[in-house]
Amino acid sequence: MKKLTTEARNENTINIDKLNGQKIAELINQEDHNVAQAVATQTVAMGEAIEKITERFQSGGRIIYMGAGTSGRLGALDAIELTPTYGVSPDKAFGILAGGHAAMFKAVEGAEDSKELAIKDLKNIDLSDLDVVIAIAASGRTPYAIGALEYANTCKALTISVTCTAQNEMSELAQVAINPVVGPEVVTGSTRMKAGTAQKMVLNTISTGVMIKMGYVYENLMINVQPTNEKLVKRATGILSQILKINENEAGELLEEAHKDVSAAILMNKKKISYDRAYELLKNNNYQVNKII
């Protein structure tokens, strides 16, 4: 079997064990420069993923990240962050790890080798043709991720793969394949490093793009932020202050009048309307503030 790029030995780092701390850091940083370049080759595929996911998400579908080990944890992290940042309900975007919730904090040996486990996990959530499955694996050959793609295709869900080898079984199965090839790792086979960084960049790009397309961003501000604690209330008032050119006290009062809904507050101020009218307009226009204004 041909050795995968993700498992190959890096000729640039063979003597890394003889270096001092600064030189180790410099060498790792030099290798990390390759990551952004690799991700840059995938902008067409990432753009396609953003458009297609948005269509499903607007129609009521869910975004489901699936993977094992580091890849699965990165997917779960991307999903989790969509709730405080953009107000996405946890049942609309979530991660499923090979081995279950426990695998987020501790390795579950053997779970990644089971296609059947992936199928069982997707059946447990009643996967539908509106849903999106994003399967993540550095090598592109992880059985759990492959099983997820195979089953999702039979359900007519949208399937996306995020891998770090050029052509692989997952990219052949996925409807949209994203393959940033970052080259051999600093420490041979340690794909939590360059491959993990590339996967994080790809997932950030896709999910942020979808949130923008959903109308959760106005200009470059996150207007669907959920002000559930003091820090987020301050962020929400700051956003209103910047958009509406009002001071933070006025922004805070407006936010309260808008039931802590930043989008509604923007419309209330710009169109001089009540909260109820602002909410009605948002509901009837897919929450696209730009279109309403």
Tab-separated table of C-alpha atoms in Angstrom:
chain	number	residue	atom	x	y	z
A	1	MET	CA	0.000	0.000	0.000
A	2	LYS	CA	1.295	3.455	-0.936
A	3	LYS	CA	2.298	5.478	2.132
A	4	LEU	CA	-0.035	8.421	2.752
A	5	THR	CA	1.326	11.965	2.799
A	6	THR	CA	0.015	12.330	6.338
A	7	GLU	CA	2.153	9.354	7.427
A	8	ALA	CA	5.317	10.196	5.471
A	9	ARG	CA	8.530	11.278	7.158
A	10	ASN	CA	9.409	14.988	6.974
A	11	GLU	CA	12.984	15.434	5.737
A	12	ASN	CA	13.075	18.993	7.134
A	13	THR	CA	12.621	17.868	10.740
A	14	ILE	CA	14.736	14.736	11.062
A	15	ASN	CA	17.140	16.501	13.462
A	16	ILE	CA	14.442	18.263	15.510
A	17	ASP	CA	15.275	16.170	18.583
A	18	LYS	CA	18.723	17.831	18.748
A	19	LEU	CA	17.429	21.440	18.799
A	20	ASN	CA	16.814	23.834	21.671
A	21	GLY	CA	13.340	25.179	22.432
A	22	GLN	CA	13.581	28.271	20.236
A	23	LYS	CA	14.822	26.312	17.226
A	24	ILE	CA	12.057	23.727	17.693
A	25	ALA	CA	9.491	26.549	17.719
A	26	GLU	CA	11.020	28.135	14.618
A	27	LEU	CA	10.997	24.855	12.712
A	28	ILE	CA	7.389	24.063	13.625
A	29	ASN	CA	6.403	27.591	12.592
A	30	GLN	CA	8.183	27.214	9.250
A	31	GLU	CA	6.208	24.047	8.564
A	32	ASP	CA	2.969	25.760	9.600
A	33	HIS	CA	3.484	28.293	6.801
A	34	ASN	CA	2.515	25.510	4.393
A	35	VAL	CA	-0.928	25.156	5.952
A	36	ALA	CA	-2.512	28.388	4.719
A	37	GLN	CA	-1.127	27.760	1.238
A	38	ALA	CA	-2.677	24.286	1.186
A	39	VAL	CA	-6.052	25.602	2.360
A	40	ALA	CA	-5.890	28.353	-0.296
A	41	THR	CA	-6.007	25.679	-3.018
A	42	GLN	CA	-9.451	24.629	-1.775
A	43	THR	CA	-11.410	27.890	-1.942
A	44	VAL	CA	-13.548	26.745	-4.887
A	45	ALA	CA	-14.615	23.584	-3.043
A	46	MET	CA	-15.148	25.487	0.210
A	47	GLY	CA	-17.294	28.038	-1.624
A	48	GLU	CA	-19.394	25.244	-3.109
A	49	ALA	CA	-19.813	23.750	0.358
A	50	ILE	CA	-20.946	27.090	1.796
A	51	GLU	CA	-23.616	27.555	-0.883
A	52	LYS	CA	-24.937	23.999	-0.695
A	53	ILE	CA	-24.969	23.830	3.107
A	54	THR	CA	-26.821	27.152	3.299
A	55	GLU	CA	-29.567	25.819	1.028
A	56	ARG	CA	-30.114	22.813	3.303
A	57	PHE	CA	-29.814	24.819	6.515
A	58	GLN	CA	-32.374	27.393	5.349
A	59	SER	CA	-34.750	24.536	4.552
A	60	GLY	CA	-34.548	23.193	8.104
A	61	GLY	CA	-31.668	20.754	7.707
A	62	ARG	CA	-28.941	20.156	10.261
A	63	ILE	CA	-25.147	20.388	10.047
A	64	ILE	CA	-23.595	17.213	11.440
A	65	TYR	CA	-19.841	16.933	11.886
A	66	MET	CA	-18.431	13.404	12.136
A	67	GLY	CA	-14.968	12.040	12.786
A	68	ALA	CA	-12.649	10.195	15.135
A	69	GLY	CA	-9.936	11.491	17.449
A	70	THR	CA	-8.585	14.958	16.713
A	71	SER	CA	-10.683	15.265	13.552
A	72	GLY	CA	-13.893	14.494	15.405
A	73	ARG	CA	-13.024	16.886	18.220
A	74	LEU	CA	-12.351	19.701	15.760
A	75	GLY	CA	-15.772	19.119	14.202
A	76	ALA	CA	-17.477	19.129	17.586
A	77	LEU	CA	-15.663	22.331	18.535
A	78	ASP	CA	-16.777	24.073	15.350
A	79	ALA	CA	-20.387	23.081	16.004
A	80	ILE	CA	-20.341	24.070	19.684
A	81	GLU	CA	-19.053	27.560	18.930
A	82	LEU	CA	-21.962	28.309	16.577
A	83	THR	CA	-24.362	28.590	19.516
A	84	PRO	CA	-22.809	31.475	21.501
A	85	THR	CA	-21.417	33.189	18.402
A	86	TYR	CA	-24.408	33.003	16.062
A	87	GLY	CA	-27.320	31.755	18.139
A	88	VAL	CA	-27.584	28.411	16.338
A	89	SER	CA	-29.516	25.871	18.377
A	90	PRO	CA	-27.341	22.916	19.484
A	91	ASP	CA	-29.782	20.533	17.813
A	92	LYS	CA	-29.215	22.268	14.456
A	93	ALA	CA	-25.421	21.927	14.346
A	94	PHE	CA	-23.530	19.322	16.344
A	95	GLY	CA	-20.658	16.901	16.298
A	96	ILE	CA	-20.730	13.121	16.577
A	97	LEU	CA	-17.481	11.483	17.641
A	98	ALA	CA	-16.522	7.870	17.115
A	99	GLY	CA	-16.891	6.469	20.625
A	100	GLY	CA	-19.481	8.992	21.793
A	101	HIS	CA	-19.233	11.967	24.146
A	102	ALA	CA	-16.507	10.331	26.219
A	103	ALA	CA	-14.215	10.417	23.167
A	104	MET	CA	-14.086	14.223	23.404
A	105	PHE	CA	-11.882	13.934	26.470
A	106	LYS	CA	-10.360	10.475	26.278
A	107	ALA	CA	-9.294	8.208	23.418
A	108	VAL	CA	-11.765	5.398	22.712
A	109	GLU	CA	-9.718	2.667	21.091
A	110	GLY	CA	-11.165	0.889	18.069
A	111	ALA	CA	-14.149	3.196	17.573
A	112	GLU	CA	-12.661	4.785	14.455
A	113	ASP	CA	-12.382	1.369	12.785
A	114	SER	CA	-16.141	0.774	12.656
A	115	LYS	CA	-18.311	1.773	9.710
A	116	GLU	CA	-21.246	0.167	11.484
A	117	LEU	CA	-20.856	2.502	14.459
A	118	ALA	CA	-21.162	5.536	12.179
A	119	ILE	CA	-24.313	4.127	10.607
A	120	LYS	CA	-25.787	3.435	14.034
A	121	ASP	CA	-24.968	6.975	15.180
A	122	LEU	CA	-26.689	8.497	12.129
A	123	LYS	CA	-29.728	6.270	12.476
A	124	ASN	CA	-30.012	7.378	16.109
A	125	ILE	CA	-30.485	10.986	15.003
A	126	ASP	CA	-32.885	10.109	12.158
A	127	LEU	CA	-30.681	11.489	9.384
A	128	SER	CA	-32.793	12.986	6.567
A	129	ASP	CA	-32.308	14.275	3.038
A	130	LEU	CA	-32.307	17.859	4.356
A	131	ASP	CA	-29.238	17.267	6.516
A	132	VAL	CA	-25.543	17.850	5.885
A	133	VAL	CA	-22.848	15.412	6.995
A	134	ILE	CA	-19.299	16.790	7.170
A	135	ALA	CA	-16.910	13.858	7.579
A	136	ILE	CA	-13.412	14.749	8.768
A	137	ALA	CA	-10.269	12.600	8.699
A	138	ALA	CA	-6.693	13.605	7.944
A	139	SER	CA	-5.905	10.400	6.055
A	140	GLY	CA	-9.181	10.142	4.163
A	141	ARG	CA	-9.388	6.436	4.974
A	142	THR	CA	-10.891	6.291	8.498
A	143	PRO	CA	-13.633	3.619	8.427
A	144	TYR	CA	-15.933	5.555	10.797
A	145	ALA	CA	-15.866	8.625	8.524
A	146	ILE	CA	-16.236	6.481	5.398
A	147	GLY	CA	-19.243	4.723	6.897
A	148	ALA	CA	-20.804	8.090	7.700
A	149	LEU	CA	-20.454	9.251	4.090
A	150	GLU	CA	-21.739	5.993	2.616
A	151	TYR	CA	-24.848	5.940	4.793
A	152	ALA	CA	-25.513	9.682	4.369
A	153	ASN	CA	-25.397	9.257	0.593
A	154	THR	CA	-28.059	6.541	0.775
A	155	CYS	CA	-30.229	8.986	2.747
A	156	LYS	CA	-29.666	11.684	0.085
A	157	ALA	CA	-28.110	13.998	2.661
A	158	LEU	CA	-25.439	16.440	1.474
A	159	THR	CA	-22.020	14.884	2.082
A	160	ILE	CA	-18.772	16.814	2.488
A	161	SER	CA	-15.319	15.435	3.239
A	162	VAL	CA	-12.426	17.303	4.828
A	163	THR	CA	-9.175	15.384	4.425
A	164	CYS	CA	-5.468	16.140	3.982
A	165	THR	CA	-4.447	13.747	1.206
A	166	ALA	CA	-4.949	14.376	-2.501
A	167	GLN	CA	-7.197	11.530	-3.627
A	168	ASN	CA	-8.724	9.178	-1.114
A	169	GLU	CA	-11.756	7.028	-0.436
A	170	MET	CA	-13.591	9.777	1.425
A	171	SER	CA	-13.098	12.367	-1.313
A	172	GLU	CA	-14.491	9.893	-3.855
A	173	LEU	CA	-17.602	9.307	-1.731
A	174	ALA	CA	-18.339	12.926	-0.811
A	175	GLN	CA	-20.455	15.209	-2.978
A	176	VAL	CA	-18.060	18.039	-2.083
A	177	ALA	CA	-14.451	17.059	-1.342
A	178	ILE	CA	-12.062	19.466	0.387
A	179	ASN	CA	-8.455	18.249	0.414
A	180	PRO	CA	-5.782	20.658	1.670
A	181	VAL	CA	-2.553	18.661	1.333
A	182	VAL	CA	-0.211	20.008	4.004
A	183	GLY	CA	2.594	17.474	3.552
A	184	PRO	CA	4.384	15.356	6.164
A	185	GLU	CA	4.049	16.367	9.782
A	186	VAL	CA	6.871	17.758	11.950
A	187	VAL	CA	6.608	14.598	14.038
A	188	THR	CA	5.801	11.724	11.702
A	189	GLY	CA	2.104	10.859	11.712
A	190	SER	CA	1.134	13.475	14.322
A	191	THR	CA	-1.825	14.792	12.352
A	192	ARG	CA	-3.067	16.917	15.237
A	193	MET	CA	-0.479	19.412	13.959
A	194	LYS	CA	-0.500	20.677	10.353
A	195	ALA	CA	-3.424	18.511	9.270
A	196	GLY	CA	-5.408	19.516	12.348
A	197	THR	CA	-4.665	23.195	11.746
A	198	ALA	CA	-5.779	22.885	8.113
A	199	GLN	CA	-8.986	21.120	9.138
A	200	LYS	CA	-9.720	23.857	11.691
A	201	MET	CA	-9.183	26.538	9.045
A	202	VAL	CA	-11.466	24.760	6.569
A	203	LEU	CA	-14.232	24.222	9.127
A	204	ASN	CA	-13.972	27.847	10.314
A	205	THR	CA	-14.297	29.058	6.734
A	206	ILE	CA	-17.272	26.855	5.891
A	207	SER	CA	-19.309	27.494	9.037
A	208	THR	CA	-18.581	31.225	9.035
A	209	GLY	CA	-19.542	31.420	5.363
A	210	VAL	CA	-22.835	29.672	6.058
A	211	MET	CA	-23.591	31.995	8.977
A	212	ILE	CA	-22.921	35.023	6.752
A	213	LYS	CA	-25.208	33.635	4.037
A	214	MET	CA	-27.887	32.994	6.683
A	215	GLY	CA	-27.900	36.707	7.568
A	216	TYR	CA	-26.287	36.282	10.973
A	217	VAL	CA	-23.593	38.834	10.071
A	218	TYR	CA	-24.219	42.511	9.255
A	219	GLU	CA	-21.239	44.147	7.558
A	220	ASN	CA	-18.618	42.166	9.519
A	221	LEU	CA	-20.391	42.126	12.879
A	222	MET	CA	-22.040	39.078	14.473
A	223	ILE	CA	-25.588	40.330	14.918
A	224	ASN	CA	-27.027	36.971	15.927
A	225	VAL	CA	-24.862	36.803	19.041
A	226	GLN	CA	-26.883	35.605	22.048
A	227	PRO	CA	-26.273	37.994	24.978
A	228	THR	CA	-26.555	35.324	27.672
A	229	ASN	CA	-23.858	36.675	29.993
A	230	GLU	CA	-22.258	40.002	30.890
A	231	LYS	CA	-19.490	39.686	28.320
A	232	LEU	CA	-21.919	38.930	25.500
A	233	VAL	CA	-24.318	41.716	26.548
A	234	LYS	CA	-21.383	44.124	26.323
A	235	ARG	CA	-20.480	42.719	22.904
A	236	ALA	CA	-24.082	43.101	21.692
A	237	THR	CA	-24.312	46.718	22.871
A	238	GLY	CA	-20.954	47.418	21.259
A	239	ILE	CA	-22.203	45.985	17.963
A	240	LEU	CA	-25.320	48.167	18.070
A	241	SER	CA	-23.253	51.204	18.969
A	242	GLN	CA	-20.986	50.690	15.948
A	243	ILE	CA	-23.763	49.963	13.456
A	244	LEU	CA	-26.189	52.665	14.576
A	245	LYS	CA	-23.622	55.304	15.623
A	246	ILE	CA	-25.146	55.672	19.092
A	247	ASN	CA	-23.494	55.597	22.506
A	248	GLU	CA	-23.387	52.413	24.560
A	249	ASN	CA	-26.018	53.587	27.051
A	250	GLU	CA	-28.497	54.164	24.217
A	251	ALA	CA	-27.466	50.831	22.692
A	252	GLY	CA	-28.072	49.070	25.994
A	253	GLU	CA	-31.557	50.562	26.338
A	254	LEU	CA	-32.390	49.642	22.748
A	255	LEU	CA	-31.167	46.092	23.298
A	256	GLU	CA	-33.507	45.734	26.282
A	257	GLU	CA	-36.449	47.105	24.257
A	258	ALA	CA	-35.609	44.568	21.532
A	259	HIS	CA	-35.705	41.656	23.990
A	260	LYS	CA	-31.924	41.324	23.574
A	261	ASP	CA	-32.312	40.617	19.845
A	262	VAL	CA	-29.591	42.588	18.023
A	263	SER	CA	-31.205	42.149	14.585
A	264	ALA	CA	-34.543	43.451	15.826
A	265	ALA	CA	-32.813	46.371	17.546
A	266	ILE	CA	-31.139	47.382	14.273
A	267	LEU	CA	-34.480	47.406	12.439
A	268	MET	CA	-36.246	49.237	15.271
A	269	ASN	CA	-33.710	52.036	15.073
A	270	LYS	CA	-33.234	52.261	11.317
A	271	LYS	CA	-36.914	51.886	10.344
A	272	LYS	CA	-38.396	53.526	13.451
A	273	ILE	CA	-40.671	50.579	14.173
A	274	SER	CA	-41.758	48.565	17.205
A	275	TYR	CA	-40.172	45.324	18.349
A	276	ASP	CA	-43.244	43.347	17.227
A	277	ARG	CA	-43.023	44.803	13.716
A	278	ALA	CA	-39.267	44.208	13.565
A	279	TYR	CA	-39.729	40.603	14.645
A	280	GLU	CA	-42.450	40.102	12.016
A	281	LEU	CA	-40.206	41.479	9.263
A	282	LEU	CA	-37.329	39.252	10.332
A	283	LYS	CA	-39.525	36.174	10.415
A	284	ASN	CA	-40.939	36.877	6.948
A	285	ASN	CA	-37.536	37.572	5.372
A	286	ASN	CA	-35.412	34.669	6.637
A	287	TYR	CA	-33.824	37.005	9.194
A	288	GLN	CA	-31.901	38.816	6.442
A	289	VAL	CA	-31.433	42.279	7.938
A	290	ASN	CA	-29.688	43.624	4.837
A	291	LYS	CA	-32.602	42.702	2.597
A	292	ILE	CA	-35.146	44.306	4.920
A	293	ILE	CA	-33.193	47.541	5.172
